[in-house]
Coordinates of C-alpha atoms in Angstrom, one line a residue:
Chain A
X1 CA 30.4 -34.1 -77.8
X2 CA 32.1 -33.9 -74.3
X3 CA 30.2 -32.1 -71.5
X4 CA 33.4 -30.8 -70.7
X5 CA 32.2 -27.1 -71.9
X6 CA 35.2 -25.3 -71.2
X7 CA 37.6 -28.2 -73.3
X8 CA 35.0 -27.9 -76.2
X9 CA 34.5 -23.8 -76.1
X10 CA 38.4 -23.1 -76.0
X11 CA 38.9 -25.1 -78.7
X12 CA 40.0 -23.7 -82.1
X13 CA 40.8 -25.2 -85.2
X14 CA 44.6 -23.7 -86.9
X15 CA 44.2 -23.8 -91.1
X16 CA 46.7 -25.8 -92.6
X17 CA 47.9 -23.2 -94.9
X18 CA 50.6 -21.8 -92.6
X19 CA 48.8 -18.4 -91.9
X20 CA 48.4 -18.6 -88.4
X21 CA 44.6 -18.3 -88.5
X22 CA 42.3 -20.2 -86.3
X23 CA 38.8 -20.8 -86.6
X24 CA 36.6 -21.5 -83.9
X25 CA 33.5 -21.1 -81.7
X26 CA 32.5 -18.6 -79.1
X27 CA 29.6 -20.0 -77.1
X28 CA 27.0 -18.4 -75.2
X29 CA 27.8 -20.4 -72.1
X30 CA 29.8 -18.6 -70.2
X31 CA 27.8 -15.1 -70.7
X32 CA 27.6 -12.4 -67.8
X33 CA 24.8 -10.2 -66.7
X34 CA 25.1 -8.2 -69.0
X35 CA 24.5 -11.2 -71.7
X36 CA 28.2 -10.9 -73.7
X37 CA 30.6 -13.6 -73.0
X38 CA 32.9 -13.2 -70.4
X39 CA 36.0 -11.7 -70.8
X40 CA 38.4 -14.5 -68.9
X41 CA 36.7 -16.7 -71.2
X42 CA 37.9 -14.4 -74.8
X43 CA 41.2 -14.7 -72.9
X44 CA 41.2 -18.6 -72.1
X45 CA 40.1 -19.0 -75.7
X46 CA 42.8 -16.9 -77.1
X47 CA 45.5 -18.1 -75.0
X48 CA 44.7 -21.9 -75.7
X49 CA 44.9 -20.7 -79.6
X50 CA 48.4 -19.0 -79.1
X51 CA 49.6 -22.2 -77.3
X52 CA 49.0 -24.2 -80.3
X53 CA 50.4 -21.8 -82.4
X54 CA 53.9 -21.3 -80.4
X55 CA 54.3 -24.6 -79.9
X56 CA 53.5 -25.9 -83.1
X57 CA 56.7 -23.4 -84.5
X58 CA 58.5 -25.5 -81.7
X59 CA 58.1 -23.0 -78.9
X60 CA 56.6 -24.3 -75.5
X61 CA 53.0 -24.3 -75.0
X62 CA 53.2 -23.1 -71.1
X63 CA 52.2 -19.8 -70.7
X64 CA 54.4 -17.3 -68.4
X65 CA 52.8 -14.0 -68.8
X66 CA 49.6 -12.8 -71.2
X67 CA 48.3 -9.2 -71.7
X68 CA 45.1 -8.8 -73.1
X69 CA 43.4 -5.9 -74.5
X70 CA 39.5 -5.6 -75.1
X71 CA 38.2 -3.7 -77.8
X72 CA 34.6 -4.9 -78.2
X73 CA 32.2 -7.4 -76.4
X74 CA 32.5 -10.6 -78.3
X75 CA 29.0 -12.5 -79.7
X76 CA 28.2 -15.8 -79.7
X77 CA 29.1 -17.2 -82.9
X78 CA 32.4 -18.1 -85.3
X79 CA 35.2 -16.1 -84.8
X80 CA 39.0 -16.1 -86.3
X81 CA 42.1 -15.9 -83.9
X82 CA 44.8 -14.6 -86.1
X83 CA 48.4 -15.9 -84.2
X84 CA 51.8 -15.1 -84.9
X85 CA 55.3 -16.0 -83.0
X86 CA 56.6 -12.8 -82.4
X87 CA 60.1 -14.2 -81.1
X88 CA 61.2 -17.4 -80.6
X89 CA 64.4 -17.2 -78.0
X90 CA 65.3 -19.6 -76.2
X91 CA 64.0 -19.6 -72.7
X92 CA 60.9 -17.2 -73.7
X93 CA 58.9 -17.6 -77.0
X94 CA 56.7 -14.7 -77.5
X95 CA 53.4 -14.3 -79.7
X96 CA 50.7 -12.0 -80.5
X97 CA 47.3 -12.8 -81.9
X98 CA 43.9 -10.8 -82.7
X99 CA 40.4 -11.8 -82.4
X100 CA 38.1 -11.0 -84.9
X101 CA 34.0 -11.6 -85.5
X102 CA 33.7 -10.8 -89.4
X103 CA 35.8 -7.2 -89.5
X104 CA 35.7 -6.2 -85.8
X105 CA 38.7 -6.8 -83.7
X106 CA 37.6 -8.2 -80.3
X107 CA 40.9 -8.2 -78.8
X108 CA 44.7 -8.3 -79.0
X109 CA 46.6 -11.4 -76.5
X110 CA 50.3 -10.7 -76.5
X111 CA 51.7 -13.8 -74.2
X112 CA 54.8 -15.4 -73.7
X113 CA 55.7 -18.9 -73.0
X114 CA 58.4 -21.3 -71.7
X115 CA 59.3 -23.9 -69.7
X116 CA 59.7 -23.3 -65.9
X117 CA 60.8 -26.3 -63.8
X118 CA 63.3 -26.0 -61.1
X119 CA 64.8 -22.3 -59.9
X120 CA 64.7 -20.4 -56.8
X121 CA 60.7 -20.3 -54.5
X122 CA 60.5 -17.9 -51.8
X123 CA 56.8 -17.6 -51.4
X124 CA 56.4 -14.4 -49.4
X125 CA 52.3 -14.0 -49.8
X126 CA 49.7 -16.2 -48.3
X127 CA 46.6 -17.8 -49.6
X128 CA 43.1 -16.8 -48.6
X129 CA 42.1 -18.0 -45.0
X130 CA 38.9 -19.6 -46.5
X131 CA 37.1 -22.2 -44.1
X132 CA 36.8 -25.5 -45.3
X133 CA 34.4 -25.5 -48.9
X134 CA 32.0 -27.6 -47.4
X135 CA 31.8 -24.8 -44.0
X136 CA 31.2 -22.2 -46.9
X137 CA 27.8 -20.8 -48.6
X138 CA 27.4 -20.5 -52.4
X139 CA 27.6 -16.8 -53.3
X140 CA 24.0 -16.0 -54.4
X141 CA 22.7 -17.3 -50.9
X142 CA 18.7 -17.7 -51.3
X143 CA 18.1 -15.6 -53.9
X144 CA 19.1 -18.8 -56.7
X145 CA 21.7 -18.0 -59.1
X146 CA 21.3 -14.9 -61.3
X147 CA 20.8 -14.8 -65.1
X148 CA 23.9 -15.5 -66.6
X149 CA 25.1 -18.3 -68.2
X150 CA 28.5 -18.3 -66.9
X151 CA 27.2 -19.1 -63.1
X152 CA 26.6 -22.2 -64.2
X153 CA 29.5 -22.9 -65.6
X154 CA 31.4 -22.3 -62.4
X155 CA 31.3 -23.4 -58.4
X156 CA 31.4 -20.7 -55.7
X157 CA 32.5 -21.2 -52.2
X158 CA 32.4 -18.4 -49.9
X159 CA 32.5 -17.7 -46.0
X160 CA 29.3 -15.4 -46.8
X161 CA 27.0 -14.4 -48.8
X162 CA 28.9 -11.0 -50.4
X163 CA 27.2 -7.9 -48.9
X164 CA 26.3 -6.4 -52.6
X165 CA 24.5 -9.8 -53.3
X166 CA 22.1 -9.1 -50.5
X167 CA 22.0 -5.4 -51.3
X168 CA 24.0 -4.1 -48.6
X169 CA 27.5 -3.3 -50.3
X170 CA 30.0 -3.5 -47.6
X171 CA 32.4 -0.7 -48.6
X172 CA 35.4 -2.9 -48.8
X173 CA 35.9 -3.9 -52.9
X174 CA 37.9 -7.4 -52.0
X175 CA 36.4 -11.4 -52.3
X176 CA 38.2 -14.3 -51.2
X177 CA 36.4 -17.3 -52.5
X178 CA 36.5 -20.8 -53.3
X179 CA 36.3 -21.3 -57.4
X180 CA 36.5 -24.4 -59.5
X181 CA 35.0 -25.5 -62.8
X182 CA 30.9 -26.6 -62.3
X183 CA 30.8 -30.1 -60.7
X184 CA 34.8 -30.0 -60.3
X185 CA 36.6 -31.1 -63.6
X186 CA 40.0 -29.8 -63.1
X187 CA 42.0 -26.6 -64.1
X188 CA 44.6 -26.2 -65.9
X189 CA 46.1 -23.5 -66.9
X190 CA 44.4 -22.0 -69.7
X191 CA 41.4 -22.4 -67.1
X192 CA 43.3 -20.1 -64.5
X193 CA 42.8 -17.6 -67.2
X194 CA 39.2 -17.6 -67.1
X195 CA 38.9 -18.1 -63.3
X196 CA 41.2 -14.8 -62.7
X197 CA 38.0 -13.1 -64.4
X198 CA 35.0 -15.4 -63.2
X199 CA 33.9 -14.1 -60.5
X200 CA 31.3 -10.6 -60.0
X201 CA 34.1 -7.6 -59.6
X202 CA 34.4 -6.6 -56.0
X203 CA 33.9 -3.2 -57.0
X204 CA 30.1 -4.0 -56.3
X205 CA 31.2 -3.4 -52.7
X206 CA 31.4 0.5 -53.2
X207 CA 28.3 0.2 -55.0
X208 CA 28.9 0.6 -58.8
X209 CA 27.4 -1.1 -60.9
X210 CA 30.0 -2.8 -62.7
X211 CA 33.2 -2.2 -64.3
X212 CA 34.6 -3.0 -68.4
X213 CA 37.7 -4.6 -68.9
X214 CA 40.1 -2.9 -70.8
X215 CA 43.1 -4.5 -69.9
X216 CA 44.1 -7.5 -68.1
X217 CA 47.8 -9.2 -67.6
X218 CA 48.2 -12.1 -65.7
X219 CA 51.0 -14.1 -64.9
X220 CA 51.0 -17.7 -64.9
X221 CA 52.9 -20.6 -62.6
X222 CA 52.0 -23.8 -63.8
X223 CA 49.0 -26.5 -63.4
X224 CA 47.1 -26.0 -60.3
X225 CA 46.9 -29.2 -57.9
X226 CA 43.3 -30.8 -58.5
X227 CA 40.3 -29.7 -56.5
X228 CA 39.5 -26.1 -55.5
X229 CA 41.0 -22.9 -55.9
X230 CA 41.4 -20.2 -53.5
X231 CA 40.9 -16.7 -55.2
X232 CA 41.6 -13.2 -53.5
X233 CA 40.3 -10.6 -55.8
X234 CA 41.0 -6.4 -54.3
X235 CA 40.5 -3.5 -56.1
X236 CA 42.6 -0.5 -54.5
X237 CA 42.5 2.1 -57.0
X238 CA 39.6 3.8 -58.0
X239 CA 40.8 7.2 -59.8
X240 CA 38.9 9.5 -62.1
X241 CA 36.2 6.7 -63.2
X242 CA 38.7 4.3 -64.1
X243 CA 39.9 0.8 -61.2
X244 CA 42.4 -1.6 -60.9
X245 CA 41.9 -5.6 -59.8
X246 CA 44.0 -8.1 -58.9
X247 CA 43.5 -11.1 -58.4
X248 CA 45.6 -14.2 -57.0
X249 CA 44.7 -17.9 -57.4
X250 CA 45.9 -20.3 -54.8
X251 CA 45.7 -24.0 -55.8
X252 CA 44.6 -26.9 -53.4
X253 CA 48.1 -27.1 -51.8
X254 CA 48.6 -23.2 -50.9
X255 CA 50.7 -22.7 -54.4
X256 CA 50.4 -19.4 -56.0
X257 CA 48.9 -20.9 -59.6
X258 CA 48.2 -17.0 -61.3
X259 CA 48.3 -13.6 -60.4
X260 CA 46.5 -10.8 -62.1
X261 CA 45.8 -7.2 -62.6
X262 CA 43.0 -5.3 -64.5
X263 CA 42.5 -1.9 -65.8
X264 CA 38.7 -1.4 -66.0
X265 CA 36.6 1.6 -66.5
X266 CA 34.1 1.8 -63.9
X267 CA 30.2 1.7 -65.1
X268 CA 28.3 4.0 -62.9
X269 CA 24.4 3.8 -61.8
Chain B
X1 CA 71.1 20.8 -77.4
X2 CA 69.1 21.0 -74.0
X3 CA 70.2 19.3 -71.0
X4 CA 67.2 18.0 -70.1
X5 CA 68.3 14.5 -71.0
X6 CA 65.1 13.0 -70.4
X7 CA 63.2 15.0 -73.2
X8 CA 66.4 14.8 -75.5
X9 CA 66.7 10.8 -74.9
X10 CA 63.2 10.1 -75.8
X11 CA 62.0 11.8 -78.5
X12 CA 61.5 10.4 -81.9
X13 CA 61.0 11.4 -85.8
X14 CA 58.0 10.0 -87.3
X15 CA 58.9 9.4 -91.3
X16 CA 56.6 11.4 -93.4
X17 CA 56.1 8.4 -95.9
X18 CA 53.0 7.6 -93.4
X19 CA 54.7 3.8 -92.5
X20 CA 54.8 4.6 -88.8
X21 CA 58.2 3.9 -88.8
X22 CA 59.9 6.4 -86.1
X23 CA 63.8 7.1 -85.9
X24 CA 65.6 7.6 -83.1
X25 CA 68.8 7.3 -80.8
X26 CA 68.9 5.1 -77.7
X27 CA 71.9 7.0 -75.8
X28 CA 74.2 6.1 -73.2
X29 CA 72.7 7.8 -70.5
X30 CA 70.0 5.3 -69.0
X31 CA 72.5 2.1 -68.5
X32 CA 72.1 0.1 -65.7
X33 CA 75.3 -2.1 -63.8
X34 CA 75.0 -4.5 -66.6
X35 CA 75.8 -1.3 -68.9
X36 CA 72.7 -1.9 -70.9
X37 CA 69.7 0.8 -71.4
X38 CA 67.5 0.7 -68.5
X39 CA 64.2 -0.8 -69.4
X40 CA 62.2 2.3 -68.0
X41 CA 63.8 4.0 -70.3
X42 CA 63.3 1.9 -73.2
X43 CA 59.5 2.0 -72.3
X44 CA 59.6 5.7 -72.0
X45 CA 61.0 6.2 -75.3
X46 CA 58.9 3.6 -77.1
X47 CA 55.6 5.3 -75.2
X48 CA 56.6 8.7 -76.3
X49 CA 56.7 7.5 -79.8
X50 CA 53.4 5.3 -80.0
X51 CA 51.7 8.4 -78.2
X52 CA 52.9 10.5 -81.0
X53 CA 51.5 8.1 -83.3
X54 CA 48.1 8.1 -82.1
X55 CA 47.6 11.4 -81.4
X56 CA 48.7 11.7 -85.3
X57 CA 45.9 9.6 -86.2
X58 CA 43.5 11.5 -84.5
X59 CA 43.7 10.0 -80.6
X60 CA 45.0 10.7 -77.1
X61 CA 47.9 11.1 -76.4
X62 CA 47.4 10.7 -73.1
X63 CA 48.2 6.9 -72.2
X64 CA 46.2 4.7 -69.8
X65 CA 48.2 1.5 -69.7
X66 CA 50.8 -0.5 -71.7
X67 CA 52.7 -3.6 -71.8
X68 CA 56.0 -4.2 -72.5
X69 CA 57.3 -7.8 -73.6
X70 CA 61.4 -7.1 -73.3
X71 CA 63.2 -9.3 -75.9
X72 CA 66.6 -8.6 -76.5
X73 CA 68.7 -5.8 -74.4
X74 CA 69.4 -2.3 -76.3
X75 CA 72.5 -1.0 -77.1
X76 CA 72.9 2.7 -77.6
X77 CA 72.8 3.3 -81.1
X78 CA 70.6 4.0 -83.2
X79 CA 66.8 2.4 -83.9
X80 CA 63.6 2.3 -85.3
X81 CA 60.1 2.6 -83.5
X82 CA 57.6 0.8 -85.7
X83 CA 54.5 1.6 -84.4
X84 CA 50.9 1.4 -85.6
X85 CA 47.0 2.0 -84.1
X86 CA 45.4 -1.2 -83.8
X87 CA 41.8 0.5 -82.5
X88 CA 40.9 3.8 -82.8
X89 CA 37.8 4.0 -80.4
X90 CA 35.8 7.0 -78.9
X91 CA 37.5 6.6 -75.4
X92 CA 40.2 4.6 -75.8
X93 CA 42.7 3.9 -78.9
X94 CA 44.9 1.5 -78.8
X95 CA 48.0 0.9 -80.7
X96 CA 51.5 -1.5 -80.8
X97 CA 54.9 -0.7 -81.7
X98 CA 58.2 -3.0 -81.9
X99 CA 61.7 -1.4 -81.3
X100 CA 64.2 -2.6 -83.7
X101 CA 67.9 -2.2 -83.7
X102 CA 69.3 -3.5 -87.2
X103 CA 67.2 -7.0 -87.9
X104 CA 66.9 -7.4 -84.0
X105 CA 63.6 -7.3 -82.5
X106 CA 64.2 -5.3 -79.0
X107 CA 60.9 -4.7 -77.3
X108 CA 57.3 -4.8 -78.0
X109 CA 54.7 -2.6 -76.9
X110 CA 50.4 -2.3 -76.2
X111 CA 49.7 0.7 -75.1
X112 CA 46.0 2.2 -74.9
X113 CA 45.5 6.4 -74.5
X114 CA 42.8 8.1 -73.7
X115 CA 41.7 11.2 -72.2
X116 CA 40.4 11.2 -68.2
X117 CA 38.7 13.5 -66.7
X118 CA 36.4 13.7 -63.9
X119 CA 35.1 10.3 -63.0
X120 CA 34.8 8.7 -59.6
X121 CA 37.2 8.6 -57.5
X122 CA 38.1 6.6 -54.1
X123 CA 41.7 5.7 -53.3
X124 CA 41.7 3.0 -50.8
X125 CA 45.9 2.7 -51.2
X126 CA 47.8 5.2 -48.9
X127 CA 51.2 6.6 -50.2
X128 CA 54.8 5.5 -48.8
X129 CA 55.1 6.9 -45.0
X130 CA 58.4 8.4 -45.9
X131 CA 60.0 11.2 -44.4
X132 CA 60.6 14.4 -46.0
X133 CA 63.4 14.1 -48.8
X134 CA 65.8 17.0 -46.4
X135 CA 65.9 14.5 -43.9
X136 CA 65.9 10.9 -45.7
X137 CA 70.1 10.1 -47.0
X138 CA 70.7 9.2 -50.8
X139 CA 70.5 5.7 -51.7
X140 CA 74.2 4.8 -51.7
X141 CA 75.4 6.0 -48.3
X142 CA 79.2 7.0 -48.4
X143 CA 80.2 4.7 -50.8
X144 CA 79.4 7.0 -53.2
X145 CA 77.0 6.4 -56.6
X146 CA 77.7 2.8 -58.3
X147 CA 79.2 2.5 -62.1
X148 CA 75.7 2.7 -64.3
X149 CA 75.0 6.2 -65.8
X150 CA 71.2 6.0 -64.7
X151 CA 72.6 6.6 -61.2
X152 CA 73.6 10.0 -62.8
X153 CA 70.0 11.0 -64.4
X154 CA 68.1 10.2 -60.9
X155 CA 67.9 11.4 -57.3
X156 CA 67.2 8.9 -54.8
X157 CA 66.1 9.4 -51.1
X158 CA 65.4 7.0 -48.9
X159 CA 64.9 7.0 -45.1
X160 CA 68.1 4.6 -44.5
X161 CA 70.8 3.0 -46.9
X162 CA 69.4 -0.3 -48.1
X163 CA 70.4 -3.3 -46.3
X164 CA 71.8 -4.8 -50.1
X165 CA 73.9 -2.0 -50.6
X166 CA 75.7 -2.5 -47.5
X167 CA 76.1 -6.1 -48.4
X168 CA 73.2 -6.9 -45.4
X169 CA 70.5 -8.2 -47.5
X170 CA 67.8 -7.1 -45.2
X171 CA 65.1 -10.8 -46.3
X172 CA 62.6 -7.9 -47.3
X173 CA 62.0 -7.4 -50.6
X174 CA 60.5 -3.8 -50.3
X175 CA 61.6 -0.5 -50.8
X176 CA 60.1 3.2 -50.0
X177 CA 61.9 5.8 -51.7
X178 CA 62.1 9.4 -53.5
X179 CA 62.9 9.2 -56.6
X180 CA 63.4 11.9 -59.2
X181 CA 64.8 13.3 -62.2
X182 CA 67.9 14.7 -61.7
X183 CA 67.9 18.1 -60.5
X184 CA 64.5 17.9 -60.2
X185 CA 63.2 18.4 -63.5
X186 CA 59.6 18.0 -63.3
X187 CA 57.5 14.6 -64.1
X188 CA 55.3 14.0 -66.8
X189 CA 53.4 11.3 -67.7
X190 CA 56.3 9.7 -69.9
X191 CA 58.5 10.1 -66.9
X192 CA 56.5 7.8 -65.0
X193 CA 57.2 4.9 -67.5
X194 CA 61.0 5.6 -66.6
X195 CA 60.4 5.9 -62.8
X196 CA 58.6 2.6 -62.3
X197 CA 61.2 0.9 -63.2
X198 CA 64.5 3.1 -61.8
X199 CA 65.5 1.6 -58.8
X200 CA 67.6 -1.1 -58.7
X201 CA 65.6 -4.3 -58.2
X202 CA 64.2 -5.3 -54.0
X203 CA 65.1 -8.6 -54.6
X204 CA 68.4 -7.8 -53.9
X205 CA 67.5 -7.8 -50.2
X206 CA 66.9 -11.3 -50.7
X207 CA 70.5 -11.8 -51.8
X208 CA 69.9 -12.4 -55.3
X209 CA 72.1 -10.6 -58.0
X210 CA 69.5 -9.4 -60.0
X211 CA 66.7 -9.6 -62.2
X212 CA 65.6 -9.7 -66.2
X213 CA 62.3 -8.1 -66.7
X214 CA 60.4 -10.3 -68.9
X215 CA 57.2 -8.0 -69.1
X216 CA 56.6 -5.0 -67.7
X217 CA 52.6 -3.6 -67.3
X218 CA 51.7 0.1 -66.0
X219 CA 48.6 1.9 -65.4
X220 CA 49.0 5.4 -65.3
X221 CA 46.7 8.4 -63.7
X222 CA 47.5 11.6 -65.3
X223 CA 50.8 14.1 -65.3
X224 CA 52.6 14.0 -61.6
X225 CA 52.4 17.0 -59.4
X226 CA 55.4 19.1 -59.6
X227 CA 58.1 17.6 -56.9
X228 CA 59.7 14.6 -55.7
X229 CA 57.7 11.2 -56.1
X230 CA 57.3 8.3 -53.5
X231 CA 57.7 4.9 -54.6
X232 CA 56.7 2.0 -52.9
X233 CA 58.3 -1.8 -54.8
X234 CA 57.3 -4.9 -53.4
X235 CA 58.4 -8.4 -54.5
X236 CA 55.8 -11.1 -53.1
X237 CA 56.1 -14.4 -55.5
X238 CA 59.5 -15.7 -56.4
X239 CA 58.3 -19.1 -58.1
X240 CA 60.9 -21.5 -60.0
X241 CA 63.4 -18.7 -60.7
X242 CA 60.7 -15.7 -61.8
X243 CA 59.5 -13.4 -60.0
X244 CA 57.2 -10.3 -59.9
X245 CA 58.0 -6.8 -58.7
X246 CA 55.3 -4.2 -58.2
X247 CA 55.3 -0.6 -57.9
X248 CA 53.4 2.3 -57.1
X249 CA 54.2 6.3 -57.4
X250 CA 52.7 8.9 -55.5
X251 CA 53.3 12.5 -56.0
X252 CA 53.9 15.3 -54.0
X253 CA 49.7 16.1 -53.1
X254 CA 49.5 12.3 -52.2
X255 CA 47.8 11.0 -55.1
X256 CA 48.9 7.9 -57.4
X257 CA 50.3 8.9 -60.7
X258 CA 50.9 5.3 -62.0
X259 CA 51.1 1.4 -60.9
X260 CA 53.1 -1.6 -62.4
X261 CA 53.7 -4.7 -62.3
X262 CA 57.0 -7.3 -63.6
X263 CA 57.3 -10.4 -64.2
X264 CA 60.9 -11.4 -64.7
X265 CA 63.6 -13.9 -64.4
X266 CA 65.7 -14.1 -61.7
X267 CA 69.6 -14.0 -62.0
X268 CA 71.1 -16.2 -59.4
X269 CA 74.5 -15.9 -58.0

């Protein structure tokens, strides 16, 4: 077995009978505080699977865009993706698939994929202004990392210790930090899916005390360079108990990699 | 028959044989340049339907946020909305539907609905800085409304004529405007699925000749105010030919009715 956890724990197995089912593993590494696996992980997982799937009808295996919806916090344990190519066009091959523990649906991935090489860039955004990773502190600061799994699955890099970590939530819901897979092995794409949802929501800066996924899109441009990623995560809206966050991943070279959006229902103290 | 061609233009018949099928007619009244149905509209109509749907089976009606994967363009005609819940929870139900026109797959659709009410709220975003509609100039300046019969079903106002319509592509791919249903029939909450994506395209003031909306993803926050709405669309990342295209809609009190974001293919010149 590799110790390349996230290879091995997005990894599922399609059934040979043509029915677009795929079995596979969820692990309890990559659980947050709240002890359920994180949800960029269900989504990595799940878009992986769907790869496979699209391709394997002869679609590409590059995802563009993927919307994700969450029904029910996943357990560790087997689980079935069931996938299916919704179209097959010719620049854009669409699919759907549903994850399932037993007879609960987890969640619902509608993505698309295709091959994107060439065509117009006029960047107009900028990546985080970060200070070098090795400048930075790790997020936790002295208090050690917290109890979740996931934190050490993943590296940190910020230019401070978050104000909500130290219990002094600064009012302003945004993070711009420095993200990569523990001890560095490289992302690719399926991993930009987890890291849009990998780090603590910024909403802990007004003071809640978290925030459940119910929806989250991202939109996907290609493999990131290796080494670090620069993430931006804001939320802007909070309205009637429910928040939005977006996030943007900048690779290595200052390339936009993924952009994202949740729609989350705030959990209040 | 009403005039109120918004209501008329997307409503649906369920079937009573229970199959979720929905009939209906995509009219002529929504077409962009390209003389194909807006996509606003076709989300509007295939929200209005899966919202029926739901609320049939014992949810909301009320919808929170959906995703649109565009496949194929309309053509007005009739089609059929085949719709189905996928998760009935206690706060949020979630269900799909696919538009078809003859064998041809058009659109596909994940909307979830639930009911919101009271809840925190803290809006950190500030509404377009737009002056009143009496004194802002239509979008089209003397040259009079261009060939698509959308133009007809919307009012536009805008502080000055964009810089594209001019033939000045102004390099800034924004735009604050007041938009409208014609006349100024009053917003609801289907409305806002039409609006976000009602005004032709920002990237035009990068000089490109269009855009193909891929996906399309909106949050929404309740029924508008009565009056015009301010829109504020942005287009940050053009990468290898795609590119997104965000907007936001405030109504008349100054509070956000609904958020999207695009991802779609550019059309070159």
């Amino acid at each position: 077995m590799s110790d390349d956890f996230f290879a091995t724990d997005t990894h599922s197995t399609g059934r040979p009978d043509g029915s677009g089912i795929r079995d596979l593993t969820i692990t309890d590494r990559w659980n947050t505080p709240l002890q359920k696996p994180n949800g960029g992980y269900i989504l990595a997982v799940m878009l992986r699977g769907l790869a496979e799937e699209v391709s394997a009808g002869g679609g590409s295996d590059e995802p563009m865009v993927a919307s994700i919806t969450y029904f029910k916090a996943s357990v560790p344990g087997p689980a079935e993706l069931h996938a299916s190519v919704m179209r097959a066009g010719r620049r854009v091959q669409t699919g759907e698939a549903m994850l399932m523990q037993g007879d609960a649906k987890i969640a619902h991935l509608v993505a698309s994929f295709g091959h994107k090489e060439g065509g117009h860039t006029q960047e107009l955004g900028t990546p985080p202004a970060l200070p070098d990773p090795d400048d930075c502190v790790d997020a936790w600061g002295d208090d050690g990392k917290p109890a979740m799994s996931i934190a050490e699955r993943m590296d940190y890099r910020l230019a401070a210790v978050p104000g909500w970590v130290t219990g002094k939530p600064s009012g302003d819901p945004t993070a711009e930090v420095w993200i990569r897979l523990a001890g560095g092995r490289d992302s690719d794409v399926f991993a930009s899916a987890l890291l849009v949802d990998a780090f603590p929501p910024p909403i802990f800066e007004l003071g809640h005390a978290g925030s459940l996924t119910i929806q989250l899109t991202v939109h996907f441009h290609g493999t990131p360079a290796p080494g670090w990623i620069a993430s931006r995560i804001t939320t802007r809206h909070v309205l009637n108990g429910y928040n939005d966050e977006d996030c943007e991943l900048w690779d290595s070279t200052g390339r936009l990699v993924a952009q994202s959006r949740q729609f989350a229902m705030l959990v209040t103290n």
